[in-house]
Amino acid sequence: MDVLNSFRLDGKIAWVTGGVYGIGFAIAEALAQAGATIVFNCRTEVDKERGLKSYEEKGIKAYGFIADVTDEQQVAELVKTVNEQLGTIDILVNNAGIIKRIPMTEMSVEDFRKVVDIDLNGPFICSKAVIPGMIEKGHGKIINICSMMSELGRETVSAYAAAKGGLKMLTKNICSEFGEANIQCNGIGPGYIATPQTAPLRERQADGSRHPFDQFIVAKTPAGRWGTPEDLMGPAVFLASEASDFVNGHILYVDGGILAYIGKQP
Ligand code: NAP
Ligand code: GCO
C-alpha cells in the first residue's frame, strides 16, 4: 500500500457545510490541497460570493450554493445539482453550526430548538441526503464536527452540549447502519479554536487584560494555547481519505490535550 498516496483525494467531491470561513473553510482548503473538488453552502448570496472569493484567493475553484442545512428542500436541491453538474458527493463534512450562550433557566425553548435544529438536525438532513449516492458509488466519508461539549458540559451552553452530544451518537449510528456499505462516519472534536464563534470568549477586557475565559482555557490546555483552524486540516484529510478506511464511529479530539488534563494549578 502506498501510504502517502492513501491520503490523496484526487477525483473526490467534498461538500463542507457552512464552509465560508472559520473551521469549515480551513477544512475545505485542506481537502482541496489533497485534490478534492470543493462544494460549500451558506445562507445568503453575500456569503456565497464572499466564500467564492476566499477560495479563489487560495487558488481553489470551489462551488457555492445557498442552502440552509435545516431546510430539507434546499439540501436536496444542492445534492441534485451537484450530482448533475459535478458527480456524486464522496465526502460530507457537517461543519455548519451555531452556539447560544444563555443560562438554561433563561434560555427560551425557541433558542434551544434553533441550536439543536442547526447543530443536530442539520447533520441528519445533510447526511440523509448524501448517503444514497455513497451507497450506489460503493464508498463514502462523513465527518461530523463535534466538540468538547460532546463530552463535557459547562454553564450557559445546554442546547449546544445537547446537540453536540447527540451529534457524537449520530456519528456512531451512521457508522453502525452504513459501515457495511463502505461508508465511514467519524467525528472531529475540536478543542477551543480561535474563530468568530469563540471571539466573545477571547475579547480583551476594558482594562486591556485577557478575558478570564481565555486565561482559563489556556490553563486547561496542555498545549498552552487556543487552537487554530489550521490545526484541524491534517485530521480532516486523514478522516476524508482512504488512509482511514478502517476507522469508523470514532471521534477524533483535536484539542491540544484538554480532555486529558485536570488543568494547571492557579
Ligand atoms: P463559525 O465561525 O460561527 O462558522 C459557522 C459557519 O456555519 C458559518 O459559516 C455559518 O454561516 C454557518 N452556518 C450556521 N448556521 C447555518 C445553517 N443553518 N445553514 C448553513 N450554514 C450555517 O463557527 P466555527 O468556529 O468555524 O465552527 C464550525 C463548527 O465547528 C461548528 O459546528 C462549531 O460548533 C464547531 N466547533 C467550533 C469550535 C471552536 O472553538 N470554534 C470548537 C468545537 C467545535 P453564517 O455566517 O450564515 O452564520
Ligand atoms: C464555549 C465554546 C465551545 C467551543 C467548542 C469547544 O462557549 O464553550 O464556544 O463550545 O465552541 O465547542 O469544543
mmCIF file of C-alpha atoms and ligand atoms in Angstrom:
data_model
loop_
_atom_site.group_PDB
_atom_site.id
_atom_site.type_symbol
_atom_site.label_atom_id
_atom_site.label_comp_id
_atom_site.label_asym_id
_atom_site.label_seq_id
_atom_site.Cartn_x
_atom_site.Cartn_y
_atom_site.Cartn_z
ATOM 1 C CA MET A 1 0.000 0.000 0.000
ATOM 2 C CA ASP A 2 1.352 3.460 -0.885
ATOM 3 C CA VAL A 3 0.584 5.051 2.456
ATOM 4 C CA LEU A 4 1.196 8.661 1.432
ATOM 5 C CA ASN A 5 -0.973 8.274 -1.678
ATOM 6 C CA SER A 6 -3.771 6.931 0.529
ATOM 7 C CA PHE A 7 -4.149 10.457 1.915
ATOM 8 C CA ARG A 8 -4.852 11.895 -1.571
ATOM 9 C CA LEU A 9 -8.390 12.965 -2.533
ATOM 10 C CA ASP A 10 -7.953 13.379 -6.296
ATOM 11 C CA GLY A 11 -11.220 12.877 -8.154
ATOM 12 C CA LYS A 12 -13.317 13.178 -4.967
ATOM 13 C CA ILE A 13 -16.145 15.669 -4.442
ATOM 14 C CA ALA A 14 -16.216 17.094 -0.910
ATOM 15 C CA TRP A 15 -19.143 19.103 0.484
ATOM 16 C CA VAL A 16 -18.302 21.229 3.526
ATOM 17 C CA THR A 17 -21.405 22.731 5.077
ATOM 18 C CA GLY A 18 -21.005 26.352 6.180
ATOM 19 C CA GLY A 19 -17.551 26.429 4.596
ATOM 20 C CA VAL A 20 -17.322 30.197 4.027
ATOM 21 C CA TYR A 21 -14.930 30.931 6.871
ATOM 22 C CA GLY A 22 -13.707 29.537 10.198
ATOM 23 C CA ILE A 23 -13.169 25.833 10.718
ATOM 24 C CA GLY A 24 -15.180 24.858 7.638
ATOM 25 C CA PHE A 25 -13.096 26.970 5.310
ATOM 26 C CA ALA A 26 -9.820 25.595 6.727
ATOM 27 C CA ILE A 27 -11.046 22.017 6.365
ATOM 28 C CA ALA A 28 -12.204 22.681 2.796
ATOM 29 C CA GLU A 29 -8.824 24.222 1.964
ATOM 30 C CA ALA A 30 -7.093 21.121 3.302
ATOM 31 C CA LEU A 31 -9.315 18.760 1.311
ATOM 32 C CA ALA A 32 -8.670 20.854 -1.807
ATOM 33 C CA GLN A 33 -4.907 20.682 -1.230
ATOM 34 C CA ALA A 34 -5.309 16.886 -1.120
ATOM 35 C CA GLY A 35 -7.044 17.010 -4.516
ATOM 36 C CA ALA A 36 -10.769 17.196 -3.750
ATOM 37 C CA THR A 37 -13.299 19.361 -5.588
ATOM 38 C CA ILE A 38 -14.930 21.624 -3.005
ATOM 39 C CA VAL A 39 -18.632 22.310 -2.633
ATOM 40 C CA PHE A 40 -19.814 24.629 0.135
ATOM 41 C CA ASN A 41 -23.136 26.091 1.201
ATOM 42 C CA CYS A 42 -24.268 29.155 3.097
ATOM 43 C CA ARG A 43 -27.468 31.064 3.685
ATOM 44 C CA THR A 44 -27.033 34.258 1.690
ATOM 45 C CA GLU A 45 -25.801 35.401 -1.729
ATOM 46 C CA VAL A 46 -23.381 37.761 0.024
ATOM 47 C CA ASP A 47 -21.797 34.877 1.903
ATOM 48 C CA LYS A 48 -21.648 32.784 -1.268
ATOM 49 C CA GLU A 49 -19.723 35.499 -3.103
ATOM 50 C CA ARG A 50 -17.512 36.001 -0.018
ATOM 51 C CA GLY A 51 -16.767 32.307 0.047
ATOM 52 C CA LEU A 52 -16.039 32.050 -3.682
ATOM 53 C CA LYS A 53 -13.632 34.993 -3.378
ATOM 54 C CA SER A 54 -11.862 33.464 -0.385
ATOM 55 C CA TYR A 55 -11.417 30.142 -2.171
ATOM 56 C CA GLU A 56 -10.236 31.904 -5.332
ATOM 57 C CA GLU A 57 -7.620 33.789 -3.286
ATOM 58 C CA LYS A 58 -6.338 30.363 -2.187
ATOM 59 C CA GLY A 59 -6.270 29.157 -5.797
ATOM 60 C CA ILE A 60 -9.244 26.870 -5.213
ATOM 61 C CA LYS A 61 -12.104 26.543 -7.723
ATOM 62 C CA ALA A 62 -14.993 25.941 -5.321
ATOM 63 C CA TYR A 63 -18.714 25.584 -5.987
ATOM 64 C CA GLY A 64 -21.013 27.568 -3.683
ATOM 65 C CA PHE A 65 -24.704 27.019 -3.045
ATOM 66 C CA ILE A 66 -27.287 28.828 -0.979
ATOM 67 C CA ALA A 67 -28.811 26.219 1.314
ATOM 68 C CA ASP A 68 -29.756 26.257 4.977
ATOM 69 C CA VAL A 69 -28.759 22.894 6.457
ATOM 70 C CA THR A 70 -32.093 22.739 8.293
ATOM 71 C CA ASP A 71 -34.076 23.026 5.034
ATOM 72 C CA GLU A 72 -34.572 19.572 3.507
ATOM 73 C CA GLN A 73 -35.717 21.009 0.173
ATOM 74 C CA GLN A 74 -32.711 23.296 -0.217
ATOM 75 C CA VAL A 75 -30.357 20.475 0.789
ATOM 76 C CA ALA A 76 -31.986 18.058 -1.666
ATOM 77 C CA GLU A 77 -31.696 20.672 -4.430
ATOM 78 C CA LEU A 78 -27.996 21.174 -3.639
ATOM 79 C CA VAL A 79 -27.269 17.436 -3.783
ATOM 80 C CA LYS A 80 -29.276 17.046 -7.030
ATOM 81 C CA THR A 81 -27.450 19.945 -8.701
ATOM 82 C CA VAL A 82 -24.025 18.706 -7.560
ATOM 83 C CA ASN A 83 -24.858 15.225 -8.837
ATOM 84 C CA GLU A 84 -25.884 16.650 -12.218
ATOM 85 C CA GLN A 85 -23.035 19.147 -12.603
ATOM 86 C CA LEU A 86 -20.087 17.512 -10.819
ATOM 87 C CA GLY A 87 -20.984 13.960 -9.801
ATOM 88 C CA THR A 88 -21.797 12.052 -6.628
ATOM 89 C CA ILE A 89 -20.636 13.596 -3.351
ATOM 90 C CA ASP A 90 -17.890 11.387 -1.892
ATOM 91 C CA ILE A 91 -17.164 13.341 1.298
ATOM 92 C CA LEU A 92 -19.541 15.289 3.547
ATOM 93 C CA VAL A 93 -18.230 17.475 6.358
ATOM 94 C CA ASN A 94 -21.082 18.510 8.667
ATOM 95 C CA ASN A 95 -19.449 21.716 9.867
ATOM 96 C CA ALA A 96 -22.249 24.309 9.899
ATOM 97 C CA GLY A 97 -23.243 25.145 13.447
ATOM 98 C CA ILE A 98 -24.197 27.815 15.931
ATOM 99 C CA ILE A 99 -23.961 28.298 19.674
ATOM 100 C CA LYS A 100 -26.075 30.329 22.078
ATOM 101 C CA ARG A 101 -24.523 31.035 25.469
ATOM 102 C CA ILE A 102 -27.531 31.591 27.761
ATOM 103 C CA PRO A 103 -28.166 30.204 31.288
ATOM 104 C CA MET A 104 -30.572 27.301 30.844
ATOM 105 C CA THR A 105 -33.288 28.780 33.029
ATOM 106 C CA GLU A 106 -33.182 31.945 30.911
ATOM 107 C CA MET A 107 -32.981 30.201 27.528
ATOM 108 C CA SER A 108 -36.180 30.194 25.505
ATOM 109 C CA VAL A 109 -37.415 26.931 24.039
ATOM 110 C CA GLU A 110 -37.132 28.617 20.650
ATOM 111 C CA ASP A 111 -33.417 29.269 21.191
ATOM 112 C CA PHE A 112 -32.858 25.707 22.413
ATOM 113 C CA ARG A 113 -34.701 24.329 19.394
ATOM 114 C CA LYS A 114 -32.765 26.555 16.963
ATOM 115 C CA VAL A 115 -29.373 25.339 18.210
ATOM 116 C CA VAL A 116 -30.443 21.690 18.107
ATOM 117 C CA ASP A 117 -32.048 22.210 14.677
ATOM 118 C CA ILE A 118 -28.861 23.533 13.107
ATOM 119 C CA ASP A 119 -26.262 21.549 15.062
ATOM 120 C CA LEU A 120 -28.008 18.157 15.115
ATOM 121 C CA ASN A 121 -30.972 18.075 12.715
ATOM 122 C CA GLY A 122 -28.818 19.753 10.055
ATOM 123 C CA PRO A 123 -26.187 16.992 10.015
ATOM 124 C CA PHE A 124 -29.010 14.401 9.924
ATOM 125 C CA ILE A 125 -30.645 16.137 6.941
ATOM 126 C CA CYS A 126 -27.382 16.533 5.023
ATOM 127 C CA SER A 127 -26.168 13.003 5.789
ATOM 128 C CA LYS A 128 -29.529 11.507 4.796
ATOM 129 C CA ALA A 129 -29.281 13.393 1.501
ATOM 130 C CA VAL A 130 -25.816 12.112 0.517
ATOM 131 C CA ILE A 131 -25.859 8.517 1.841
ATOM 132 C CA PRO A 132 -27.905 7.009 -1.050
ATOM 133 C CA GLY A 133 -25.342 8.288 -3.557
ATOM 134 C CA MET A 134 -22.485 6.979 -1.435
ATOM 135 C CA ILE A 135 -24.148 3.552 -1.228
ATOM 136 C CA GLU A 136 -24.604 3.494 -5.014
ATOM 137 C CA LYS A 137 -20.965 4.528 -5.547
ATOM 138 C CA GLY A 138 -19.691 1.928 -3.092
ATOM 139 C CA HIS A 139 -17.947 4.294 -0.687
ATOM 140 C CA GLY A 140 -18.377 7.497 1.287
ATOM 141 C CA LYS A 141 -16.920 9.578 4.089
ATOM 142 C CA ILE A 142 -18.951 11.619 6.561
ATOM 143 C CA ILE A 143 -17.142 13.808 9.089
ATOM 144 C CA ASN A 144 -19.227 15.408 11.828
ATOM 145 C CA ILE A 145 -17.706 18.416 13.585
ATOM 146 C CA CYS A 146 -18.418 17.614 17.209
ATOM 147 C CA SER A 147 -16.990 19.467 20.207
ATOM 148 C CA MET A 148 -15.546 19.314 23.719
ATOM 149 C CA MET A 149 -19.228 19.622 24.547
ATOM 150 C CA SER A 150 -19.804 16.209 23.014
ATOM 151 C CA GLU A 151 -18.132 15.007 26.242
ATOM 152 C CA LEU A 152 -18.330 17.835 28.767
ATOM 153 C CA GLY A 153 -20.870 20.408 29.903
ATOM 154 C CA ARG A 154 -20.437 23.920 31.112
ATOM 155 C CA GLU A 155 -22.628 26.798 32.211
ATOM 156 C CA THR A 156 -24.778 28.522 29.550
ATOM 157 C CA VAL A 157 -24.311 26.013 26.698
ATOM 158 C CA SER A 158 -27.063 23.457 27.456
ATOM 159 C CA ALA A 159 -28.512 23.463 23.922
ATOM 160 C CA TYR A 160 -25.106 23.262 22.266
ATOM 161 C CA ALA A 161 -23.887 20.440 24.537
ATOM 162 C CA ALA A 162 -27.123 18.503 23.995
ATOM 163 C CA ALA A 163 -26.778 18.920 20.233
ATOM 164 C CA LYS A 164 -23.081 18.057 20.089
ATOM 165 C CA GLY A 165 -23.600 15.080 22.384
ATOM 166 C CA GLY A 166 -26.327 13.928 20.039
ATOM 167 C CA LEU A 167 -24.048 14.506 17.063
ATOM 168 C CA LYS A 168 -21.489 12.168 18.640
ATOM 169 C CA MET A 169 -24.127 9.446 18.826
ATOM 170 C CA LEU A 170 -25.451 10.198 15.319
ATOM 171 C CA THR A 171 -21.851 9.647 14.162
ATOM 172 C CA LYS A 172 -21.760 6.238 15.828
ATOM 173 C CA ASN A 173 -25.157 5.331 14.437
ATOM 174 C CA ILE A 174 -24.299 6.216 10.843
ATOM 175 C CA CYS A 175 -21.173 4.076 11.314
ATOM 176 C CA SER A 176 -23.333 1.213 12.594
ATOM 177 C CA GLU A 177 -26.012 1.480 9.912
ATOM 178 C CA PHE A 178 -23.812 2.045 6.849
ATOM 179 C CA GLY A 179 -20.388 0.583 7.631
ATOM 180 C CA GLU A 180 -21.359 -2.426 5.517
ATOM 181 C CA ALA A 181 -21.838 -0.046 2.555
ATOM 182 C CA ASN A 182 -18.227 1.076 2.960
ATOM 183 C CA ILE A 183 -19.268 4.426 4.417
ATOM 184 C CA GLN A 184 -17.069 5.656 7.232
ATOM 185 C CA CYS A 185 -18.631 8.228 9.562
ATOM 186 C CA ASN A 186 -16.329 9.796 12.116
ATOM 187 C CA GLY A 187 -16.252 12.968 14.153
ATOM 188 C CA ILE A 188 -13.677 15.633 14.745
ATOM 189 C CA GLY A 189 -13.918 17.161 18.216
ATOM 190 C CA PRO A 190 -12.087 20.477 18.076
ATOM 191 C CA GLY A 191 -10.909 21.945 21.363
ATOM 192 C CA TYR A 192 -11.156 25.702 21.791
ATOM 193 C CA ILE A 193 -10.381 27.160 18.373
ATOM 194 C CA ALA A 194 -9.878 30.840 17.574
ATOM 195 C CA THR A 195 -12.717 31.602 15.163
ATOM 196 C CA PRO A 196 -15.607 34.109 15.062
ATOM 197 C CA GLN A 197 -17.662 31.650 17.114
ATOM 198 C CA THR A 198 -15.310 31.923 20.090
ATOM 199 C CA ALA A 199 -14.315 35.555 19.625
ATOM 200 C CA PRO A 200 -16.527 36.683 22.552
ATOM 201 C CA LEU A 201 -14.535 34.359 24.851
ATOM 202 C CA ARG A 202 -11.249 35.977 23.865
ATOM 203 C CA GLU A 203 -12.202 39.650 23.906
ATOM 204 C CA ARG A 204 -9.823 41.921 25.811
ATOM 205 C CA GLN A 205 -11.337 43.399 28.976
ATOM 206 C CA ALA A 206 -11.871 47.151 29.451
ATOM 207 C CA ASP A 207 -8.569 47.350 31.350
ATOM 208 C CA GLY A 208 -6.763 45.612 28.489
ATOM 209 C CA SER A 209 -6.409 42.327 30.379
ATOM 210 C CA ARG A 210 -7.174 38.981 28.776
ATOM 211 C CA HIS A 211 -10.726 37.609 29.053
ATOM 212 C CA PRO A 212 -10.996 35.349 32.135
ATOM 213 C CA PHE A 213 -12.269 32.506 29.939
ATOM 214 C CA ASP A 214 -9.273 32.945 27.635
ATOM 215 C CA GLN A 215 -6.963 32.568 30.653
ATOM 216 C CA PHE A 216 -8.992 29.573 31.871
ATOM 217 C CA ILE A 217 -8.795 27.729 28.567
ATOM 218 C CA VAL A 218 -5.069 28.311 28.145
ATOM 219 C CA ALA A 219 -4.534 26.943 31.694
ATOM 220 C CA LYS A 220 -6.716 23.932 30.840
ATOM 221 C CA THR A 221 -4.887 23.139 27.629
ATOM 222 C CA PRO A 222 -1.576 21.234 27.877
ATOM 223 C CA ALA A 223 -0.573 22.903 24.590
ATOM 224 C CA GLY A 224 -0.957 26.197 26.461
ATOM 225 C CA ARG A 225 -2.736 27.918 23.596
ATOM 226 C CA TRP A 226 -6.036 28.184 21.703
ATOM 227 C CA GLY A 227 -6.254 26.002 18.642
ATOM 228 C CA THR A 228 -6.390 27.445 15.144
ATOM 229 C CA PRO A 229 -8.499 26.230 12.204
ATOM 230 C CA GLU A 230 -5.231 25.095 10.624
ATOM 231 C CA ASP A 231 -4.798 22.554 13.466
ATOM 232 C CA LEU A 232 -7.787 20.696 12.042
ATOM 233 C CA MET A 233 -6.563 20.457 8.451
ATOM 234 C CA GLY A 234 -4.457 17.297 8.761
ATOM 235 C CA PRO A 235 -7.007 15.355 10.849
ATOM 236 C CA ALA A 236 -9.708 16.239 8.323
ATOM 237 C CA VAL A 237 -7.666 14.965 5.359
ATOM 238 C CA PHE A 238 -6.974 11.749 7.275
ATOM 239 C CA LEU A 239 -10.659 11.097 8.017
ATOM 240 C CA ALA A 240 -11.690 12.063 4.471
ATOM 241 C CA SER A 241 -9.174 9.741 2.810
ATOM 242 C CA GLU A 242 -8.595 6.031 2.225
ATOM 243 C CA ALA A 243 -5.963 6.234 4.964
ATOM 244 C CA SER A 244 -8.833 5.953 7.471
ATOM 245 C CA ASP A 245 -10.941 3.293 5.707
ATOM 246 C CA PHE A 246 -10.895 1.067 8.809
ATOM 247 C CA VAL A 247 -11.638 3.937 11.210
ATOM 248 C CA ASN A 248 -15.390 4.234 11.800
ATOM 249 C CA GLY A 249 -17.586 5.684 14.529
ATOM 250 C CA HIS A 250 -14.608 7.414 16.112
ATOM 251 C CA ILE A 251 -14.493 10.949 17.479
ATOM 252 C CA LEU A 252 -11.009 12.329 16.934
ATOM 253 C CA TYR A 253 -10.452 15.059 19.525
ATOM 254 C CA VAL A 254 -8.138 17.758 18.244
ATOM 255 C CA ASP A 255 -7.995 19.710 21.486
ATOM 256 C CA GLY A 256 -4.359 20.235 22.460
ATOM 257 C CA GLY A 257 -4.931 17.735 25.278
ATOM 258 C CA ILE A 258 -7.774 19.450 27.159
ATOM 259 C CA LEU A 259 -9.764 16.239 27.673
ATOM 260 C CA ALA A 260 -6.726 14.508 29.194
ATOM 261 C CA TYR A 261 -5.736 17.267 31.616
ATOM 262 C CA ILE A 262 -7.109 18.348 35.020
ATOM 263 C CA GLY A 263 -5.736 21.835 34.414
ATOM 264 C CA LYS A 264 -2.837 23.892 35.684
ATOM 265 C CA GLN A 265 -2.936 24.824 39.385
ATOM 266 C CA PRO A 266 -3.954 28.509 39.644
HETATM 267 P P1 NAP B 1 -18.380 29.961 12.909
HETATM 268 O O1 NAP B 1 -17.141 30.763 12.734
HETATM 269 O O2 NAP B 1 -19.545 30.535 13.635
HETATM 270 O O3 NAP B 1 -18.865 29.405 11.457
HETATM 271 C C1 NAP B 1 -20.018 28.617 11.419
HETATM 272 C C2 NAP B 1 -20.425 28.515 9.976
HETATM 273 O O4 NAP B 1 -21.643 27.776 9.888
HETATM 274 C C3 NAP B 1 -20.705 29.893 9.363
HETATM 275 O O5 NAP B 1 -20.231 29.913 8.035
HETATM 276 C C4 NAP B 1 -22.219 29.950 9.407
HETATM 277 O O6 NAP B 1 -22.782 30.793 8.439
HETATM 278 C C5 NAP B 1 -22.566 28.520 9.098
HETATM 279 N N1 NAP B 1 -23.961 28.209 9.454
HETATM 280 C C6 NAP B 1 -24.576 28.427 10.643
HETATM 281 N N2 NAP B 1 -25.858 28.009 10.578
HETATM 282 C C7 NAP B 1 -26.061 27.546 9.303
HETATM 283 C C8 NAP B 1 -27.163 26.988 8.618
HETATM 284 N N3 NAP B 1 -28.356 26.839 9.226
HETATM 285 N N4 NAP B 1 -27.020 26.606 7.330
HETATM 286 C C9 NAP B 1 -25.831 26.773 6.701
HETATM 287 N N5 NAP B 1 -24.722 27.303 7.293
HETATM 288 C C10 NAP B 1 -24.852 27.678 8.585
HETATM 289 O O7 NAP B 1 -18.015 28.632 13.670
HETATM 290 P P2 NAP B 1 -16.647 27.800 13.732
HETATM 291 O O8 NAP B 1 -15.916 28.159 14.971
HETATM 292 O O9 NAP B 1 -15.945 27.848 12.409
HETATM 293 O O10 NAP B 1 -17.270 26.355 13.968
HETATM 294 C C11 NAP B 1 -17.573 25.492 12.903
HETATM 295 C C12 NAP B 1 -18.078 24.211 13.524
HETATM 296 O O11 NAP B 1 -17.124 23.753 14.489
HETATM 297 C C13 NAP B 1 -19.390 24.376 14.287
HETATM 298 O O12 NAP B 1 -20.170 23.211 14.150
HETATM 299 C C14 NAP B 1 -18.931 24.512 15.743
HETATM 300 O O13 NAP B 1 -19.946 24.102 16.639
HETATM 301 C C15 NAP B 1 -17.779 23.587 15.744
HETATM 302 N N6 NAP B 1 -16.780 23.788 16.791
HETATM 303 C C16 NAP B 1 -16.186 25.011 16.950
HETATM 304 C C17 NAP B 1 -15.196 25.132 17.931
HETATM 305 C C18 NAP B 1 -14.476 26.427 18.181
HETATM 306 O O14 NAP B 1 -13.823 26.533 19.239
HETATM 307 N N7 NAP B 1 -14.552 27.399 17.297
HETATM 308 C C19 NAP B 1 -14.831 24.044 18.704
HETATM 309 C C20 NAP B 1 -15.514 22.828 18.534
HETATM 310 C C21 NAP B 1 -16.477 22.721 17.562
HETATM 311 P P3 NAP B 1 -23.408 32.230 8.853
HETATM 312 O O15 NAP B 1 -22.332 33.215 8.569
HETATM 313 O O16 NAP B 1 -24.616 32.364 7.971
HETATM 314 O O17 NAP B 1 -23.786 32.163 10.322
HETATM 315 C C1 GCO B 2 -17.972 27.573 24.551
HETATM 316 C C2 GCO B 2 -17.235 27.384 23.259
HETATM 317 C C3 GCO B 2 -17.093 25.910 22.962
HETATM 318 C C4 GCO B 2 -16.380 25.743 21.664
HETATM 319 C C5 GCO B 2 -16.203 24.320 21.300
HETATM 320 C C6 GCO B 2 -15.340 23.579 22.258
HETATM 321 O O1 GCO B 2 -18.744 28.535 24.655
HETATM 322 O O2 GCO B 2 -17.728 26.757 25.464
HETATM 323 O O3 GCO B 2 -17.893 28.036 22.193
HETATM 324 O O4 GCO B 2 -18.326 25.294 22.924
HETATM 325 O O5 GCO B 2 -17.116 26.328 20.626
HETATM 326 O O6 GCO B 2 -17.406 23.664 21.068
HETATM 327 O O7 GCO B 2 -15.054 22.312 21.713
#
